[in-house]
Short mmCIF file of C-alpha atoms in Angstrom, two decimals:
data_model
loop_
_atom_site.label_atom_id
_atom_site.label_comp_id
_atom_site.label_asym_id
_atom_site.label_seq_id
_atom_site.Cartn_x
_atom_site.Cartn_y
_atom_site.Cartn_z
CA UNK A 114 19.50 10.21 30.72
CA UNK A 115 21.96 12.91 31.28
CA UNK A 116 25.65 11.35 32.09
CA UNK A 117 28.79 13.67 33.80
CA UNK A 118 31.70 14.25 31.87
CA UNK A 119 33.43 11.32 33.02
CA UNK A 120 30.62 9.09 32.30
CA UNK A 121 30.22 10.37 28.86
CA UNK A 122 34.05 9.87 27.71
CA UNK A 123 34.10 6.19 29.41
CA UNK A 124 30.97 5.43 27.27
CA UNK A 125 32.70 7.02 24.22
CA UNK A 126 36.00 4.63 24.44
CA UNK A 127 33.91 2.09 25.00
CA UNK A 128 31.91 2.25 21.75
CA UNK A 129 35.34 2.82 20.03
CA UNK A 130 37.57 -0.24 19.70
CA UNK A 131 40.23 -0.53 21.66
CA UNK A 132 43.61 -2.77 22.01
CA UNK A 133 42.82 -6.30 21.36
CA UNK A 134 38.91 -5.69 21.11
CA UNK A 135 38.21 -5.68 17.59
CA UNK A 136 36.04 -8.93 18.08
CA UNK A 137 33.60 -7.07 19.92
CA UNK A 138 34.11 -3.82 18.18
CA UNK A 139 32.89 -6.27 15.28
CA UNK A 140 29.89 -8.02 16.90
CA UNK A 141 28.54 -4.57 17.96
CA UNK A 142 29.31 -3.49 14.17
CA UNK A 143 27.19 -6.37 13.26
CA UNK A 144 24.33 -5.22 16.11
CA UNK A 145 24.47 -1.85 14.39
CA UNK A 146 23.97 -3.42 10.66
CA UNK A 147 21.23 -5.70 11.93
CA UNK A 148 19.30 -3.32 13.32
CA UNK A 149 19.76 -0.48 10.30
CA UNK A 150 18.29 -3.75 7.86
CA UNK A 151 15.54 -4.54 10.32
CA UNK A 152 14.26 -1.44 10.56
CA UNK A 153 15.04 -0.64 6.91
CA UNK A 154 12.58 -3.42 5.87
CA UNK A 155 9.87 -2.63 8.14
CA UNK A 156 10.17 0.97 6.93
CA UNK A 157 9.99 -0.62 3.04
CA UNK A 158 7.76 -3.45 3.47
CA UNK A 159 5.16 -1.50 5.16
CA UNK A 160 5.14 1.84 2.94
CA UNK A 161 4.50 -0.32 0.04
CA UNK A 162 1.34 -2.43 1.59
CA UNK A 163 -0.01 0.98 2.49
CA UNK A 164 0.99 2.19 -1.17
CA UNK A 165 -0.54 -0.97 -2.23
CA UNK A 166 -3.77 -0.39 -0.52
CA UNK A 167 -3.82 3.29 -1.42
CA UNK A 168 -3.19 2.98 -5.27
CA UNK A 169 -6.03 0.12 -5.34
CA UNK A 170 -8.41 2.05 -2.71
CA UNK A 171 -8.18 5.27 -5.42
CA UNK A 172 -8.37 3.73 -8.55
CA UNK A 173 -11.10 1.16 -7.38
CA UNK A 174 -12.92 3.98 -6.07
CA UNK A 175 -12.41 6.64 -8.38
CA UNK A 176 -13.82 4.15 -11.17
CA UNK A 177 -16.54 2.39 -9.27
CA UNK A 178 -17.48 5.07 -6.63
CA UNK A 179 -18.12 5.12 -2.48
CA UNK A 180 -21.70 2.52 -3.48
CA UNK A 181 -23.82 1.74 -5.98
CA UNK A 182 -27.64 1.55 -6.13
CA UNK A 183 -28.59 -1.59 -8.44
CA UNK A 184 -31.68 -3.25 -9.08
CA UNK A 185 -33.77 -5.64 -7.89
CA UNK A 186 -34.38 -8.15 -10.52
CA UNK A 187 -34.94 -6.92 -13.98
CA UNK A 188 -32.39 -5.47 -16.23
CA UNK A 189 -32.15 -1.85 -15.21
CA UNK A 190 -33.53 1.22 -13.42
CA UNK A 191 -35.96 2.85 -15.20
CA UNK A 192 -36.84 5.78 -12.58
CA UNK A 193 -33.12 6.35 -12.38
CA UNK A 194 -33.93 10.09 -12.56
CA UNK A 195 -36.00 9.53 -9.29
CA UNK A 196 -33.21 8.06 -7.32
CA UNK A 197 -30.67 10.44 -8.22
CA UNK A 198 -32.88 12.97 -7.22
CA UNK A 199 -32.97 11.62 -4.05
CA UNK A 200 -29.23 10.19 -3.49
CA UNK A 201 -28.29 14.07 -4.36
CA UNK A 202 -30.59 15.19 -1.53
CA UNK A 203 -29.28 12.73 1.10
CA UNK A 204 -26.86 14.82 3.57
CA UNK A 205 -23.29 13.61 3.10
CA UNK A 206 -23.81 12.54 -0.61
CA UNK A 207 -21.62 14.62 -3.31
CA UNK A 208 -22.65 13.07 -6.68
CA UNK A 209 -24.64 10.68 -8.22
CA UNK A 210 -24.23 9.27 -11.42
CA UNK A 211 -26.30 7.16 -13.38
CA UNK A 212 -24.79 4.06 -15.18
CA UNK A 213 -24.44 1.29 -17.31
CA UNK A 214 -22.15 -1.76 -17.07
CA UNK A 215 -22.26 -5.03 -18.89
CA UNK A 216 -19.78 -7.80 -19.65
CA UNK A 217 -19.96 -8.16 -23.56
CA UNK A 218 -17.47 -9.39 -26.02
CA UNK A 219 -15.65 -7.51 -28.28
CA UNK A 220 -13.32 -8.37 -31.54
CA UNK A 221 -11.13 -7.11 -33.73
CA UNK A 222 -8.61 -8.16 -36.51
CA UNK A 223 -10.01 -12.01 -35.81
CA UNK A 224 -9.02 -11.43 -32.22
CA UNK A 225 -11.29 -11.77 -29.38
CA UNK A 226 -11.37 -10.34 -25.70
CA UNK A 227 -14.01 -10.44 -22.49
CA UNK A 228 -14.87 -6.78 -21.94
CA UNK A 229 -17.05 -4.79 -20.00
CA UNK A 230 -19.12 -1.96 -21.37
CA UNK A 231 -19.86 1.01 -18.92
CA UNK A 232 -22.04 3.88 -20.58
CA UNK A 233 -22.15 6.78 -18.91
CA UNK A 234 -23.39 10.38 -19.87
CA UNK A 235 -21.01 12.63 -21.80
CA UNK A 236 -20.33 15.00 -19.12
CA UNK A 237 -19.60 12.46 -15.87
CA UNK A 238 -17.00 10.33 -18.69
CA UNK A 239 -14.68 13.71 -19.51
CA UNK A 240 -15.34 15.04 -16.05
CA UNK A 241 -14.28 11.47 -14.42
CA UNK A 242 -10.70 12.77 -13.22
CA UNK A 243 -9.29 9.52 -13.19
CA UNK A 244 -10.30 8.80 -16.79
CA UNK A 245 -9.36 11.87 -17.91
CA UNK A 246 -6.00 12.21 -16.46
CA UNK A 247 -4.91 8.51 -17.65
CA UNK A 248 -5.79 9.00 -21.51
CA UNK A 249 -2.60 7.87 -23.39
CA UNK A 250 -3.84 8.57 -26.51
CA UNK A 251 -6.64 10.39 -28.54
CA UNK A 252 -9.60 12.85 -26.89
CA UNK A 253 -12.21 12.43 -24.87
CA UNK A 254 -14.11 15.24 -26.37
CA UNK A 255 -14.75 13.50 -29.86
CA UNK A 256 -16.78 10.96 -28.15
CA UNK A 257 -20.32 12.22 -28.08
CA UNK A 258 -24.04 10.43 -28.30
CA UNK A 259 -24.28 8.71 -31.56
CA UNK A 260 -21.05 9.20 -33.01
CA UNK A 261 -20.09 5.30 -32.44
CA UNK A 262 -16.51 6.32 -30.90
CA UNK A 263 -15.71 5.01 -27.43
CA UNK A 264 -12.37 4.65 -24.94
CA UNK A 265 -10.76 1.43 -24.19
CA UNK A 266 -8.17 0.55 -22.16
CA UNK A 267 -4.35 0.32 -22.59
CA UNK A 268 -3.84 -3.57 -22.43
CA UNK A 269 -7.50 -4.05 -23.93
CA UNK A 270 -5.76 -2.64 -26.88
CA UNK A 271 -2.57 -4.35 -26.67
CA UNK A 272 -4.67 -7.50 -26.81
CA UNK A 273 -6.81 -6.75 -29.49
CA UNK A 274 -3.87 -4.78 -31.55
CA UNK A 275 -6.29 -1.95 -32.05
CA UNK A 276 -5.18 1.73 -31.86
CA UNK A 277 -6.83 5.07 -32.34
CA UNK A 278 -9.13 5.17 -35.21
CA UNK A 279 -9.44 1.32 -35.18
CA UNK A 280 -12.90 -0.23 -35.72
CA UNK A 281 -13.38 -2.84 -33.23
CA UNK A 282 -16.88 -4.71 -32.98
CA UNK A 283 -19.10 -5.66 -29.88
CA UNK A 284 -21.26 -8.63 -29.77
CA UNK A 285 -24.28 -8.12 -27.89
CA UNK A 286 -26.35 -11.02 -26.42
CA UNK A 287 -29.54 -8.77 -26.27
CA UNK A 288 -30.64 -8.67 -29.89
CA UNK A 289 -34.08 -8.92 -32.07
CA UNK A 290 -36.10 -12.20 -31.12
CA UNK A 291 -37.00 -14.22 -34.03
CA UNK A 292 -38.88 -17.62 -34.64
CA UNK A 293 -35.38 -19.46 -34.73
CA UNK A 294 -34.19 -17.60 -31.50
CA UNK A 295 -32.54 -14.23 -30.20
CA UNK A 296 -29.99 -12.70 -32.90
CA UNK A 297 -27.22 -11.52 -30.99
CA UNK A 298 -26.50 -7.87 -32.18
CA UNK A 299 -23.40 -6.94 -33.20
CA UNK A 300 -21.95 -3.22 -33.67
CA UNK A 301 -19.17 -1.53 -34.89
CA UNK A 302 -17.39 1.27 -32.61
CA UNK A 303 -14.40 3.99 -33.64
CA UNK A 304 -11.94 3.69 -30.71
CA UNK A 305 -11.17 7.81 -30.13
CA UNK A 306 -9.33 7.12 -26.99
CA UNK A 307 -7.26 4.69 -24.93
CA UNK A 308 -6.47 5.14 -21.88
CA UNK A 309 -4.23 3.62 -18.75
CA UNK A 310 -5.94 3.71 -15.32
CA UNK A 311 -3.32 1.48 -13.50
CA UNK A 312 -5.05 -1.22 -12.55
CA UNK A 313 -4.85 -3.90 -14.54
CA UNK A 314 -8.02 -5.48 -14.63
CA UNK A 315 -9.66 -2.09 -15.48
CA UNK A 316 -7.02 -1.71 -18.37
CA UNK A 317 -7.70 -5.25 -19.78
CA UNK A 318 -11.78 -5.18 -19.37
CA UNK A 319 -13.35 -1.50 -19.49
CA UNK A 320 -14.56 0.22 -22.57
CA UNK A 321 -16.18 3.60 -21.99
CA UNK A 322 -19.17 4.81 -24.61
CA UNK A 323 -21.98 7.41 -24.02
CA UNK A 324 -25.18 5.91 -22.02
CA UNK A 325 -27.23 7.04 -24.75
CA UNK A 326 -25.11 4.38 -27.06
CA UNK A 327 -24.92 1.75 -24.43
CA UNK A 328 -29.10 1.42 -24.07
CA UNK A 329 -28.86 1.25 -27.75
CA UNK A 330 -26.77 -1.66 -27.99
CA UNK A 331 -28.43 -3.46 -25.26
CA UNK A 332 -32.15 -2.52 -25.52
CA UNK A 333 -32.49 -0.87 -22.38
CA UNK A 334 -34.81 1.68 -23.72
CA UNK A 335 -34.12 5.15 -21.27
CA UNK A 336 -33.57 2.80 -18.44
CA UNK A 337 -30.00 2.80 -15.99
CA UNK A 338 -28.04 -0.32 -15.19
CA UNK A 339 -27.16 1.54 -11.34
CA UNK A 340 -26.41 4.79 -9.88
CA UNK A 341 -23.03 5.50 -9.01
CA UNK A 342 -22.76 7.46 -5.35
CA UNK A 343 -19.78 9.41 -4.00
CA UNK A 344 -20.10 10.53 -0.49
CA UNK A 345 -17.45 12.70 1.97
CA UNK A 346 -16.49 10.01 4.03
CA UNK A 347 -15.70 6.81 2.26
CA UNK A 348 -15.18 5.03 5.59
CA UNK A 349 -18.68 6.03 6.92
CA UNK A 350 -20.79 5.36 3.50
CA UNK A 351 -23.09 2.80 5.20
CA UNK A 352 -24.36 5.70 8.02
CA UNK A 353 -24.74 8.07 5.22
CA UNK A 354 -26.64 6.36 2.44
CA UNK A 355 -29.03 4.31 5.25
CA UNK A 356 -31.26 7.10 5.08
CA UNK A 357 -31.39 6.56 1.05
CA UNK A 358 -31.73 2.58 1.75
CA UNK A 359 -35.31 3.04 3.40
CA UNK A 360 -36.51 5.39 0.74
CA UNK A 361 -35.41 2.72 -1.97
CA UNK A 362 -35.94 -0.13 -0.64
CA UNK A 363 -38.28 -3.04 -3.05
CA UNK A 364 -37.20 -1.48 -5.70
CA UNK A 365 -33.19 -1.37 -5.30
CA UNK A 366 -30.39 -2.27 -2.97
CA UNK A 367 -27.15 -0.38 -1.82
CA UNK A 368 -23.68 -1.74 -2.11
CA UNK A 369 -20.69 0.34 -1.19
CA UNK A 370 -17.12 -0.27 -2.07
CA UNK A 371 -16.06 -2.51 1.29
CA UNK A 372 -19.04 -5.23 -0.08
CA UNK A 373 -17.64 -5.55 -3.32
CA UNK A 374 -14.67 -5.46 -2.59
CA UNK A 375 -14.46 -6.90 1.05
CA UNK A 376 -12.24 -10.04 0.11
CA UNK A 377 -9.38 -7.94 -1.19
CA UNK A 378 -9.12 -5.16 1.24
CA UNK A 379 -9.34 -7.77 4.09
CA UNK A 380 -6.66 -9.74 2.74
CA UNK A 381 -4.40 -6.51 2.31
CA UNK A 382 -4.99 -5.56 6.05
CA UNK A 383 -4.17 -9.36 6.99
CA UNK A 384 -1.07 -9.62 4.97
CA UNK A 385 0.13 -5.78 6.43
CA UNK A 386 -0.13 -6.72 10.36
CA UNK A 387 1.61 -10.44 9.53
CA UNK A 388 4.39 -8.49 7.55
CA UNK A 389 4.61 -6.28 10.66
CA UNK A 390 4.90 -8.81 13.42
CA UNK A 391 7.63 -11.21 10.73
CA UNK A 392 10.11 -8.21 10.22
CA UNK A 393 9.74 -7.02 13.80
CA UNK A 394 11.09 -9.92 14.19
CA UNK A 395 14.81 -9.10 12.82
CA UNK A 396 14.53 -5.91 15.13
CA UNK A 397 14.05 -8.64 17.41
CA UNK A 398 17.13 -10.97 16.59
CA UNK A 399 19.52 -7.77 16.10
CA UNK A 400 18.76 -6.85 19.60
CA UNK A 401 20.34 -10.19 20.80
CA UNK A 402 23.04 -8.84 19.40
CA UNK A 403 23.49 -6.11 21.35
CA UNK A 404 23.10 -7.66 23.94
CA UNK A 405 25.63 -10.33 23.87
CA UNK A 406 28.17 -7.86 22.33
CA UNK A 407 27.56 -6.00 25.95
CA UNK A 408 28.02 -9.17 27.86
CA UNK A 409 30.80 -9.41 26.06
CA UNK A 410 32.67 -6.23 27.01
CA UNK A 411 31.42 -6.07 30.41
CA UNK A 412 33.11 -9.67 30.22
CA UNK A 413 36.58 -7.62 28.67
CA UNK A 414 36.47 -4.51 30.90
CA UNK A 415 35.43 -6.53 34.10
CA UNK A 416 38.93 -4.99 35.55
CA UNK A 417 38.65 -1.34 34.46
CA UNK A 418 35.37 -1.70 36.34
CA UNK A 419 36.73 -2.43 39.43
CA UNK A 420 39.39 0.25 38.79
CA UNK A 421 36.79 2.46 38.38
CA UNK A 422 34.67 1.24 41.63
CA UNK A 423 37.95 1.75 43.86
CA UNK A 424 38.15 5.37 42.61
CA UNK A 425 34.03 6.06 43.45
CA UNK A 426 32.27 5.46 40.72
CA UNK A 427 28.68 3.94 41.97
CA UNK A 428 26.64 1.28 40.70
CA UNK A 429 24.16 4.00 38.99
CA UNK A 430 27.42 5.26 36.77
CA UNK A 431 27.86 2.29 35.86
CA UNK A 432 24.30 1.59 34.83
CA UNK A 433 24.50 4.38 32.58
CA UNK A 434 27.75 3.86 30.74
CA UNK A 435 26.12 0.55 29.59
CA UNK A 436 22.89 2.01 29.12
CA UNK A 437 23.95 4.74 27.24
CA UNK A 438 26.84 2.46 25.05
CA UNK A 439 23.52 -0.22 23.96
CA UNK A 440 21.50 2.35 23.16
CA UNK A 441 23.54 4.49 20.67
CA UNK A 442 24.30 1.42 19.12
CA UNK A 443 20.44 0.55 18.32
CA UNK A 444 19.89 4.53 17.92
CA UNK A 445 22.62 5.27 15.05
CA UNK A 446 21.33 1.89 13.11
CA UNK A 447 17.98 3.10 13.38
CA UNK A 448 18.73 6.43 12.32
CA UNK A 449 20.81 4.66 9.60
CA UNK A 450 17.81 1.82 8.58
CA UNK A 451 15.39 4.98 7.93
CA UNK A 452 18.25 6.69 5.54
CA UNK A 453 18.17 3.50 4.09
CA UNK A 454 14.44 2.68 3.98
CA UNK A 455 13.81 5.96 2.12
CA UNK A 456 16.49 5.73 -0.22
CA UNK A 457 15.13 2.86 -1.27
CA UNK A 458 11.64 3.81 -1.89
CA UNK A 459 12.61 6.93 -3.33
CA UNK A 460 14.42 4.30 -5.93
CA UNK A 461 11.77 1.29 -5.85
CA UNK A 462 10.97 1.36 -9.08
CA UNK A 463 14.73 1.24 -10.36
CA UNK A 464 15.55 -1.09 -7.93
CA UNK A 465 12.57 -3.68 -9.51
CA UNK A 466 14.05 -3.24 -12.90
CA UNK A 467 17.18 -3.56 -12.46
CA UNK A 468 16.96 -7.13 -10.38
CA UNK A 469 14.32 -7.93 -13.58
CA UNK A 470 17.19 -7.39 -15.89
CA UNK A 471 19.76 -9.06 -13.96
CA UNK A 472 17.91 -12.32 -12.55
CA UNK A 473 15.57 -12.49 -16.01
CA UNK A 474 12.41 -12.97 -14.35
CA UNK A 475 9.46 -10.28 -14.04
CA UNK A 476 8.93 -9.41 -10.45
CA UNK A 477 6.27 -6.65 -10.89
CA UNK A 478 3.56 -8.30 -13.03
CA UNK A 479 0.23 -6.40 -13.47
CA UNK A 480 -1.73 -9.13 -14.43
CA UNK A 481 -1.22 -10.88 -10.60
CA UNK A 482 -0.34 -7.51 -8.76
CA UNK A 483 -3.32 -5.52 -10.08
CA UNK A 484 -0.97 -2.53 -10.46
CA UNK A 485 1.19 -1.96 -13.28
CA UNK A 486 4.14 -0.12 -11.11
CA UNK A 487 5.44 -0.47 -7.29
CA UNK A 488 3.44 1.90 -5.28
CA UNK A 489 4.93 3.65 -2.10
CA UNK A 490 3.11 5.81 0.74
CA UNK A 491 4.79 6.62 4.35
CA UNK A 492 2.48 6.79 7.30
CA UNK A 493 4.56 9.03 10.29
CA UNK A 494 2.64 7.42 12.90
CA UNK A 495 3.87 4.08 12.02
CA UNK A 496 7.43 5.64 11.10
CA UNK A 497 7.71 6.64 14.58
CA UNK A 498 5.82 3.89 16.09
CA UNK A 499 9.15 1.88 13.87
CA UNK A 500 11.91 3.61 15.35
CA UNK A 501 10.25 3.95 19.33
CA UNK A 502 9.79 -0.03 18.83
CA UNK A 503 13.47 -0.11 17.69
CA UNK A 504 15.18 2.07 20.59
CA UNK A 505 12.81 0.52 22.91
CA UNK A 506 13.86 -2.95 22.40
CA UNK A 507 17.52 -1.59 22.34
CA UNK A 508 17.45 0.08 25.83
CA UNK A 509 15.64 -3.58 26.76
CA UNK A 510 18.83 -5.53 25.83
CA UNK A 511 20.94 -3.50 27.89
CA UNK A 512 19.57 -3.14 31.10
CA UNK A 513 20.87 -7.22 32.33
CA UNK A 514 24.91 -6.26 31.03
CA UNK A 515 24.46 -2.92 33.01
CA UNK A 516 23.19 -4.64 35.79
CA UNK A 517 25.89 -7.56 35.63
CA UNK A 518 28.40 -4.32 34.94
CA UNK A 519 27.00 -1.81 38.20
CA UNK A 520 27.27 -5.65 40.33
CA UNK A 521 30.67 -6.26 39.81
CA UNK A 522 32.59 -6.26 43.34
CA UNK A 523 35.89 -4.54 43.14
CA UNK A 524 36.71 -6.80 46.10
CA UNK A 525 36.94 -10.24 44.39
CA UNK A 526 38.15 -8.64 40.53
CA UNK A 527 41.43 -6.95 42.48
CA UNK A 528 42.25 -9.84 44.86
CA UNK A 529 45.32 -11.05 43.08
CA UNK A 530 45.89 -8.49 40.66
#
C-alpha cells in the first residue's frame, strides 16, 4: 500500500499519543502486547510439539528401525539369513539387521526391574549411531560373543544401583525341563556400558548383549527373534517393503514403525492441530483489540477528519491512514512475538528449571513425557504461515474503522463548530 507524504505523517501522529489520548495510546499498547504473546505462544507451543514428535520419531526409529519382519507363531526365525538376503535385495531397503528382543527380569543387590533383552550382532550394536553416541559410561568395544558383558540403560541402572563393572543377573523363563517342571535359567552378566538414549522407556527397559549370548540364554539355538529393516523413505515403508511381504508371506509378517506405534504419533498430530486452532485463538482476541482501539480514535479524531475532508483529502486517504495505523500495530507485535518466541526456545530448558526451582514441582518428568529434556524444532513454513495469519487478521480488524473513518461527512462534524 504505498501512502503520499501527507498520508504517511498523519498515520505517524496518529500511532503516537497525542494531547489527552493516552487512553487509547494505551489500549493500542495493549493490542500491540496481545498480539506479540499470541503469536509468541503459537511460535513456542508449536516448535516444541514438532520437537516433541521429532526427538520421539528419531530415537523410536533409530532403536527399533523403519519395520520389522517377525514370525509367525513359534519363537524365532530360523532362516533369518534367508530373509535378510532378500530384505537387502528389495529396492529402497538400506539395512537389515537380524534381532533378538525379549522381556526378562533382571536383579541386582536384592533389587529387581522388568527389562528387555535385545541381542544383536557385535558389529550392528557399536555401529548403531544412536547407541553409540549416548554411552555415558564404559565401551562398547569390550562387549564381544561370550564375554558375559552387556549395556544397560541410564535409569535401568539408577534403579538397580548398578554401575560399570557391576554383576547384575537375568532370570530366564526358558530353562532345562525336568520331571518337576521348567527350571528357569538364571545368568550372570558384567555391565561394560551404560548408556542414555533419551527416551525414557528405552533408558528404564533395554539391555544390549551380543545375539550369540542372547540365543544362549534363551535356547533359541541359531535362530532370530525378527529382522530389523531401514529403508530411504520412512514415510513410504509400506510401498517399499510390499514387494518383500509377498516373498515372506506364511512364514512372517511386516510391521513398520506407524503400526507399532500408531496410537502415539496420532495422538501427537491431534494434540498439535488443537494447540494450533486454541492459541490462534489469542491472535484472535488481540485483534479485537485493535480494532476497538481504532473505533476509538476515529471516535477522538472525528473533527480532524473533517478538517482534513474540507482541505481534499478523499475517502481512499482516509482508508489508508487507518489501514496503514492497524496494521503496524499487529505488524511490530508480530515482529516482536517472534523475538520473543525464539528467545524463549533458545532458553527452554532454563526457563523449565528455573519455574521447577521456584514453584517446587517437576514440570519436565521423563517417566510421563518419554523424553528426559524439552525438545525444540522450527518449521519456516508454519513460521510464516504464523505471522501471514497474524497480519492478516490485523489488516481484517481495520478495514470497518477505516470505512467508518473515509464515511465521515465533513458537512454534519463542522455544522456548529
Amino acid at each position: 500500500m504505498i501512502l503520499s507524504r501527507y498520508e504517511r505523517m498523519i498515520a505517524r501522529r496518529y500511532l503516537l499519543p497525542g494531547k489527552g489520548e493516552a487512553f487509547i495510546f494505551l489500549v493500542a499498547s495493549i493490542s500491540l502486547v496481545a498480539v506479540m504473546l499470541g503469536v509468541a505462544a503459537l511460535v513456542i507451543v508449536m516448535s516444541v510439539m514438532n520437537g516433541f514428535r521429532a526427538e520421539l520419531f528419531d530415537k523410536i526409529v533409530g532403536l527399533n528401525g523403519h519395520a520389522v519382519i517377525q514370525p509367525i507363531g513359534g519363537r524365532g526365525l530360523p532362516d533369518w539369513r534367508e530373509i535378510v538376503n532378500q530384505a537387502r535385495a528389495t529396492p529402497g531397503v538400506t539395512s537389515a539387521l537380524p534381532l533378538i528382543e525379549q522381556p526378562l527380569a533382571a536383579t541386582y543387590n536384592g533389587r529387581a526391574e522388568a527389562v528387555l533383552v535385545r541381542g544383536m550382532r557385535i558389529g550392528d550394536i557399536r555401529g548403531n549411531s544412536t547407541i553409540r553416541s549416548k554411552v555415558l559410561m564404559g565401551s562398547l568395544q569390550s562387549i564381544t560373543p561370550g564375554s558375559g558383558r552387556i549395556a544397560i540403560g541410564s535409569r535401568l541402572a539408577e534403579s538397580l544401583g548398578a554401575q560399570v563393572g557391576s554383576d547384575i543377573s537375568l532370570f530366564s523363563p526358558q530353562g532345562q525341563t525336568t520331571p518337576f517342571g521348567t527350571v528357569p535359567r538364571i545368568v550372570s552378566y558384567t555391565v561394560a556400558a551404560i548408556f542414555e538414549i533419551g527416551v525414557y522407556d528405552y533408558d528404564k527397559a533395554y539391555i544390549f548383549m551380543p545375539i550369540e549370548d542372547a540365543q544362549t540364554l534363551l535356547l533359541m539355538g541359531d535362530a532370530a527373534g525378527m529382522v530389523e529393516i531401514n529403508t530411504v523413505d520412512p514415510d513410504k515403508v509400506g510401498e517399499i517393503l510390499k514387494p518383500l511381504g509377498d516373498k515372506i508371506g506364511g512364514r512372517a509378517v511386516i510391521a513398520d514403525w506407524r503400526t507399532m506405534n500408531a496410537q502415539l504419533f496420532e495422538a501427537l498430530a491431534v494434540e498439535r492441530v488443537a494447540m494450533f486452532t486454541v492459541l490462534s485463538i489469542i491472535i484472535l482476541v488481540a485483534v479485537f483489540n485493535i480494532l476497538s482501539s481504532l473505533i476509538m480514535l476515529v471516535r477522538a479524531k472525528t473533527r480532524d477528519i473533517a478538517i482534513l475532508r474540507t482541505m481534499g483529502a478523499t475517502r481512499g486517504s482516509m482508508m489508508r491512514i487507518f489501514i496503514v495505523v492497524g496494521t503496524t500495530i499487529g505488524a511490530l507485535g508480530t515482529v516482536a512475538g517472534l523475538v520473543l518466541g525464539f528467545i524463549f526456545l533458545f532458553y527452554r530448558q532454563g526457563v523449565v528449571n528455573f519455574v521447577q526451582l521456584v514453584t517446587g514441582q517437576n514440570l519436565w518428568d521423563p517417566s510421563i513425557r518419554y523424553l528426559t529434556e524439552l525438545p525444540s524444532k522450527t518449521d519456516p513454513v508454519e513460521i510464516i504461515v504464523i505471522a501471514l495469519m497474524a497480519l492478516i487478521f490485523s489488516f481484517l480488524a481495520t478495514l470497518y474503522p477505516a470505512w467508518k473513518a473515509a464515511s465521515t461527512d465533513p458537512v454534519q462534524v463542522l455544522r456548529y463548530e
